[in-house]
Coordinates of C-alpha atoms in Angstrom, one line a residue:
X1 CA 0.0 0.2 -0.2
X2 CA 2.9 2.6 1.1
X3 CA 4.4 1.7 -2.8
X4 CA 1.0 2.9 -3.9
X5 CA 0.8 5.7 -1.7
X6 CA 4.2 6.9 -3.1
X7 CA 4.0 6.3 -7.2
X8 CA 0.8 7.7 -6.7
X9 CA 1.7 10.8 -5.4
X10 CA 4.5 11.0 -8.3
X11 CA 1.9 9.6 -11.2
X12 CA -0.3 12.7 -10.3
X13 CA 2.9 15.2 -10.5
X14 CA 5.0 13.7 -12.7
X15 CA 2.8 11.1 -15.3
X16 CA 2.2 13.2 -18.8
X17 CA 5.7 14.9 -17.9
X18 CA 7.6 13.7 -21.2
X19 CA 4.7 11.6 -22.1
X20 CA 2.6 14.9 -22.9
X21 CA -0.4 16.2 -22.1
X22 CA 0.1 20.1 -21.7
X23 CA -0.4 23.1 -23.7
X24 CA 0.4 27.4 -22.2
X25 CA -2.6 29.0 -20.5
X26 CA -4.0 32.4 -22.5
X27 CA -6.9 32.9 -20.9
X28 CA -10.4 33.6 -22.1
X29 CA -13.8 33.0 -21.2
X30 CA -15.7 30.2 -22.4
X31 CA -18.2 28.3 -20.3
X32 CA -16.5 25.1 -19.0
X33 CA -16.7 22.6 -21.2
X34 CA -18.4 19.3 -20.5
X35 CA -16.5 15.7 -20.2
X36 CA -18.6 15.1 -23.8
X37 CA -17.0 17.9 -25.3
X38 CA -13.5 17.8 -23.8
X39 CA -13.0 14.3 -24.3
X40 CA -12.7 14.1 -27.8
X41 CA -11.0 17.0 -27.8
X42 CA -7.7 16.4 -25.3
X43 CA -8.0 13.0 -27.8
X44 CA -7.5 14.8 -30.9
X45 CA -5.2 17.9 -29.5
X46 CA -3.2 14.7 -28.2
X47 CA -2.6 13.3 -31.8
X48 CA 0.5 14.0 -32.1
X49 CA 2.0 11.6 -30.0
X50 CA 0.0 9.0 -32.0
X51 CA 2.1 10.2 -35.6
X52 CA 5.3 10.3 -33.6
X53 CA 4.8 6.8 -32.0
X54 CA 4.3 5.9 -36.2
X55 CA 7.4 7.9 -38.0
X56 CA 9.0 6.0 -34.5
X57 CA 8.2 2.8 -35.9
X58 CA 9.3 3.8 -39.0
X59 CA 13.0 3.7 -37.9
X60 CA 15.0 0.9 -38.3
X61 CA 16.2 1.3 -34.5
X62 CA 11.8 0.2 -34.1
X63 CA 12.9 -2.3 -36.2
X64 CA 16.1 -3.2 -34.5
X65 CA 14.4 -3.0 -31.0
X66 CA 11.5 -5.4 -32.0
X67 CA 13.9 -8.5 -33.4
X68 CA 15.2 -8.2 -30.2
X69 CA 12.0 -9.2 -28.9
X70 CA 9.7 -11.8 -28.6
X71 CA 6.7 -12.6 -27.9
X72 CA 4.9 -14.9 -25.7
X73 CA 3.0 -15.8 -23.0
X74 CA 4.3 -14.0 -20.0
X75 CA 5.6 -11.3 -22.3
X76 CA 7.9 -10.0 -24.5
X77 CA 10.9 -11.7 -23.5
X78 CA 14.5 -11.8 -26.2
X79 CA 15.1 -13.1 -28.5
X80 CA 17.0 -16.4 -29.3
X81 CA 18.3 -14.2 -31.1
X82 CA 19.2 -10.7 -29.7
X83 CA 20.1 -13.1 -26.9
X84 CA 22.4 -14.8 -28.3
X85 CA 24.0 -11.0 -29.7
X86 CA 24.2 -9.3 -26.5
X87 CA 25.5 -12.7 -24.8
X88 CA 28.3 -13.0 -27.1
X89 CA 29.5 -9.8 -26.4
X90 CA 30.2 -10.7 -23.1
X91 CA 33.6 -12.6 -24.6
X92 CA 35.1 -9.7 -26.7
X93 CA 34.0 -6.5 -23.9
X94 CA 36.0 -5.8 -20.9
X95 CA 34.4 -6.0 -17.2
X96 CA 36.0 -6.7 -15.2
X97 CA 35.0 -5.9 -11.7
X98 CA 31.5 -5.5 -13.2
X99 CA 32.1 -2.3 -14.5
X100 CA 32.3 -1.8 -18.4
X101 CA 35.6 -0.3 -19.1
X102 CA 35.6 1.7 -22.7
X103 CA 39.1 2.5 -22.7
X104 CA 39.7 -1.5 -22.6
X105 CA 37.2 -2.3 -25.5
X106 CA 37.2 0.1 -27.7
X107 CA 37.9 -1.7 -31.6
X108 CA 36.1 -2.7 -34.0
X109 CA 33.9 -5.9 -34.2
X110 CA 31.9 -7.8 -36.4
X111 CA 29.3 -10.9 -36.2
X112 CA 29.4 -14.0 -37.5
X113 CA 26.0 -15.5 -37.6
X114 CA 28.0 -19.1 -38.1
X115 CA 29.6 -19.1 -35.1
X116 CA 27.1 -17.4 -33.3
X117 CA 29.5 -14.8 -31.5
X118 CA 31.8 -12.0 -32.1
X119 CA 35.7 -11.4 -33.5
X120 CA 37.7 -8.5 -33.0
X121 CA 38.0 -7.4 -36.5
X122 CA 41.0 -4.6 -35.6
X123 CA 41.8 -1.8 -33.3
X124 CA 39.7 1.4 -32.8
X125 CA 40.0 4.0 -31.3
X126 CA 35.9 4.1 -30.7
X127 CA 33.6 1.3 -29.9
X128 CA 31.9 -0.5 -33.5
X129 CA 30.3 -3.4 -33.6
X130 CA 28.5 -4.3 -37.2
X131 CA 25.5 -7.6 -37.5
X132 CA 22.7 -7.3 -39.3
X133 CA 19.2 -5.6 -38.9
X134 CA 17.5 -8.4 -38.2
X135 CA 18.1 -12.1 -38.1
X136 CA 17.0 -12.1 -42.0
X137 CA 19.4 -9.6 -42.8
X138 CA 22.2 -10.9 -45.7
X139 CA 25.0 -9.2 -44.2
X140 CA 27.1 -7.1 -41.7
X141 CA 24.9 -4.2 -42.6
X142 CA 24.1 -1.9 -39.2
X143 CA 26.5 -0.4 -37.2
X144 CA 26.9 0.9 -33.9
X145 CA 30.1 3.4 -33.0
X146 CA 29.6 4.5 -29.2
X147 CA 32.6 6.7 -29.6
X148 CA 32.8 8.3 -26.6
X149 CA 31.9 7.1 -22.8
X150 CA 32.4 8.6 -20.2
X151 CA 31.7 7.4 -16.3
X152 CA 31.4 9.2 -12.3
X153 CA 31.6 6.5 -9.7
X154 CA 28.4 8.5 -7.7
X155 CA 26.5 7.3 -4.5
X156 CA 23.0 5.5 -5.1
X157 CA 20.8 5.2 -1.9
X158 CA 24.3 3.6 -0.4
X159 CA 26.2 1.4 -3.0
X160 CA 28.5 3.6 -5.5
X161 CA 28.2 2.8 -9.8
X162 CA 29.1 4.4 -12.7
X163 CA 26.9 6.1 -13.6
X164 CA 27.7 7.6 -17.5
X165 CA 28.1 11.2 -17.7
X166 CA 28.9 12.2 -21.7
X167 CA 28.0 9.2 -23.9
X168 CA 27.9 10.0 -27.6
X169 CA 26.6 7.2 -29.3
X170 CA 25.2 6.5 -33.2
X171 CA 23.4 3.7 -35.4
X172 CA 23.9 3.2 -39.6
X173 CA 21.6 1.1 -41.4
X174 CA 23.6 0.5 -44.9
X175 CA 25.8 3.0 -44.4
X176 CA 23.2 6.3 -44.0
X177 CA 23.2 7.4 -39.8
X178 CA 20.0 6.8 -38.6
X179 CA 20.4 6.9 -35.1
X180 CA 21.8 9.5 -32.9
X181 CA 22.7 10.2 -28.9
X182 CA 25.0 12.3 -27.3
X183 CA 24.3 13.0 -23.9
X184 CA 27.3 15.4 -21.9
X185 CA 26.9 18.1 -18.7
X186 CA 26.3 16.0 -15.9
X187 CA 26.5 15.6 -12.3
X188 CA 24.7 14.8 -9.5
X189 CA 23.8 15.5 -5.8
X190 CA 26.3 15.4 -3.9
X191 CA 24.1 13.2 -1.1
X192 CA 20.7 12.7 -3.1
X193 CA 23.3 11.0 -5.7
X194 CA 20.4 12.3 -8.6
X195 CA 20.8 14.9 -11.5
X196 CA 20.7 18.2 -11.0
X197 CA 21.9 19.0 -14.6
X198 CA 22.7 17.2 -17.8
X199 CA 21.8 17.8 -21.8
X200 CA 21.0 14.9 -23.7
X201 CA 19.6 14.9 -28.0
X202 CA 18.0 12.3 -29.7
X203 CA 17.7 11.9 -33.2
X204 CA 16.1 8.6 -34.8
X205 CA 15.3 8.7 -38.6
X206 CA 13.4 6.5 -41.1
X207 CA 16.1 5.5 -43.3
X208 CA 13.7 5.3 -46.6
X209 CA 12.0 8.3 -45.9
X210 CA 12.5 11.6 -44.7
X211 CA 10.7 11.6 -41.6
X212 CA 12.7 11.7 -38.5
X213 CA 12.1 12.2 -35.0
X214 CA 14.1 15.1 -32.5
X215 CA 14.2 14.6 -28.8
X216 CA 16.3 17.1 -26.6
X217 CA 16.3 17.5 -23.1
X218 CA 18.2 19.3 -20.1
X219 CA 18.5 19.6 -16.4
X220 CA 20.1 22.7 -15.0
X221 CA 21.2 23.6 -11.4
X222 CA 20.8 27.9 -11.9
X223 CA 20.1 28.8 -8.3
X224 CA 22.0 26.1 -6.3
X225 CA 18.6 25.2 -5.2
X226 CA 16.8 26.2 -8.3
X227 CA 16.6 23.5 -10.6
X228 CA 15.0 24.2 -14.5
X229 CA 13.7 20.9 -17.4
X230 CA 13.4 21.4 -19.8
X231 CA 12.0 18.4 -23.0
X232 CA 11.3 18.7 -26.5
X233 CA 9.7 15.7 -29.1
X234 CA 9.4 17.2 -32.5
X235 CA 8.3 14.8 -35.6
X236 CA 9.6 16.3 -38.7
X237 CA 10.1 19.8 -37.3
X238 CA 6.6 19.9 -36.2
X239 CA 6.0 20.2 -31.7
X240 CA 4.5 17.0 -30.5
X241 CA 5.8 18.4 -26.7
X242 CA 7.4 20.0 -24.1
X243 CA 8.3 21.1 -21.4
X244 CA 9.0 23.7 -18.5
X245 CA 9.4 22.4 -15.1
X246 CA 11.3 24.3 -11.9
X247 CA 11.9 22.2 -9.1
X248 CA 13.5 23.6 -5.7
X249 CA 14.8 22.6 -2.3
X250 CA 14.1 23.0 0.8
X251 CA 16.2 25.5 2.8
X252 CA 16.3 22.9 5.3
X253 CA 16.0 19.1 4.9
X254 CA 15.0 17.0 8.0
X255 CA 18.3 16.8 8.5
X256 CA 20.3 19.5 8.9
X257 CA 21.4 18.5 5.5
X258 CA 19.7 21.1 3.4
X259 CA 18.8 17.7 0.4
X260 CA 14.9 18.0 1.1
X261 CA 12.6 18.3 -2.3
X262 CA 10.7 21.8 -1.8
X263 CA 7.9 22.9 -4.8
X264 CA 7.8 21.8 -8.0
X265 CA 5.9 23.6 -11.1
X266 CA 5.6 22.7 -14.8
X267 CA 3.8 22.6 -17.4
X268 CA 4.1 20.4 -20.5
X269 CA 2.5 20.8 -24.2
X270 CA 0.7 18.8 -26.7
X271 CA 0.1 20.4 -30.0
X272 CA -1.5 23.5 -30.5
X273 CA -4.1 22.7 -28.0
X274 CA -4.0 20.8 -24.6
X275 CA -2.0 20.9 -21.7
X276 CA -1.4 19.7 -18.3
X277 CA 0.1 22.0 -15.2
X278 CA 1.1 21.0 -11.7
X279 CA 2.4 21.8 -8.2
X280 CA 3.8 19.6 -5.7
X281 CA 4.9 20.2 -2.4
X282 CA 7.3 17.5 -1.8
X283 CA 9.3 17.4 1.1
X284 CA 11.4 14.3 2.2
X285 CA 11.9 11.2 0.3
X286 CA 9.7 9.5 2.4
X287 CA 6.8 12.3 2.3
X288 CA 4.4 10.6 1.4
X289 CA 4.6 6.3 1.9
X290 CA 1.8 6.6 5.1
X291 CA 0.4 9.8 3.7
X292 CA -3.8 9.5 2.6
X293 CA -5.6 10.2 -0.7
X294 CA -6.7 13.9 0.9
X295 CA -2.9 14.5 2.5
X296 CA -1.5 13.3 -1.7
X297 CA -5.0 15.4 -3.4
X298 CA -3.3 18.0 -1.3
X299 CA 0.2 18.2 -1.9
X300 CA -0.1 17.7 -5.7
X301 CA -2.3 19.4 -8.1
X302 CA -2.8 18.8 -12.3
X303 CA -4.3 20.3 -14.1
X304 CA -5.2 19.5 -17.7
X305 CA -6.8 22.9 -20.2
X306 CA -7.4 23.0 -23.3
X307 CA -6.5 26.6 -25.1
X308 CA -5.8 28.3 -21.9
X309 CA -9.4 26.9 -19.9
X310 CA -9.0 24.6 -17.6
X311 CA -11.7 21.4 -18.3
X312 CA -10.3 19.0 -15.6
X313 CA -8.2 17.9 -13.0
X314 CA -6.2 14.5 -12.2
X315 CA -6.4 12.5 -8.2
X316 CA -5.8 10.3 -6.3
X317 CA -8.6 8.2 -6.0
X318 CA -7.5 6.2 -2.7
X319 CA -10.5 2.8 -2.4
X320 CA -9.8 2.1 -6.5
X321 CA -5.9 3.0 -6.2
X322 CA -6.0 4.3 -9.3
X323 CA -5.9 8.0 -11.0
X324 CA -8.9 9.4 -11.9
X325 CA -9.3 11.9 -14.5
X326 CA -12.6 14.5 -12.7
X327 CA -14.2 17.1 -15.8
X328 CA -15.4 20.4 -14.5
X329 CA -18.9 19.0 -15.4
X330 CA -18.3 16.4 -12.1
X331 CA -17.6 13.2 -14.4
X332 CA -15.4 11.4 -13.8
X333 CA -12.6 8.1 -15.4
X334 CA -9.7 6.6 -14.9
X335 CA -6.7 8.4 -16.1
X336 CA -5.6 5.0 -18.2
X337 CA -8.7 4.7 -19.8
X338 CA -8.5 8.3 -21.0
X339 CA -4.8 7.9 -22.3
X340 CA -5.6 4.1 -24.3
X341 CA -7.5 6.5 -25.9
X342 CA -5.0 9.0 -26.8
X343 CA -2.6 6.5 -27.5
X344 CA -0.5 6.0 -24.9
X345 CA 0.0 1.5 -24.8
X346 CA -1.0 0.2 -21.4
X347 CA -2.9 3.4 -20.5
X348 CA -1.5 4.7 -16.2
X349 CA -2.7 3.3 -13.1

């Protein structure tokens, strides 16, 4: 129960951040919409999410991901082909001490389908893997390049882990780059062990058509105790979602270490008309463990807007243990039902 309450509180504040459902507050004096009026407009305004998903499905990265998985009675699992590729890397990459050693693993490695193993073709300054795009591909037509990889030892709730701080990676198919990732400017809170700054840029292209997805996100420590988060997802240059949020740390934590989370607020915009505006007073990491549904709803506020006019709110229903959409006319429905209509796989509950 504690885990469900804590998860619900976080979902109320962040469930649609990055998945998208928000817009700019433009004011207006239109009369309140009924659920019957608002619901189809919400779904239509979020249609760009389905368009972005369709574009991603056309990319070689999506096809490769699908080939790496297989469906079974227990859901999606790694396919035999995917398992052979990934497990075979253990024989050629350096993981001394349990951590990936990039400098000791660089080189060009080629997959041999006959022996079901990787072999080093030659030394290189980067880690380069050449393999088939799918089990049926006639040759090693895909190339993954890890051109930069740096880590930092970070205490994460006790144990120290090696966490990537600089990563440059790309995927090419038939000599055409179809995916690129650039992670940099990563730093961490000394006690929490979570990022206080980072910058991430991702591009995924369709290879056959000109369709392209771009995603950028960043977190910046602007005033020592205030953190600014931004992200932007575009499909062929058109805005799909964009988020702007701030997180403030409390002046003094419960233990006097100054690391207690304070106020969180932000807005995520989807397309031109739909927005979700949220605020939360978080407190200590364990603040929601024993919180009641009323306490959660009093500390977390999530409003859904269409063209700047509020049409619904999200709240946690303790008896049903799920997040509810409550429209301005009093009509309610599970958030998971609305998300399924929008096209978010599995919804959220």
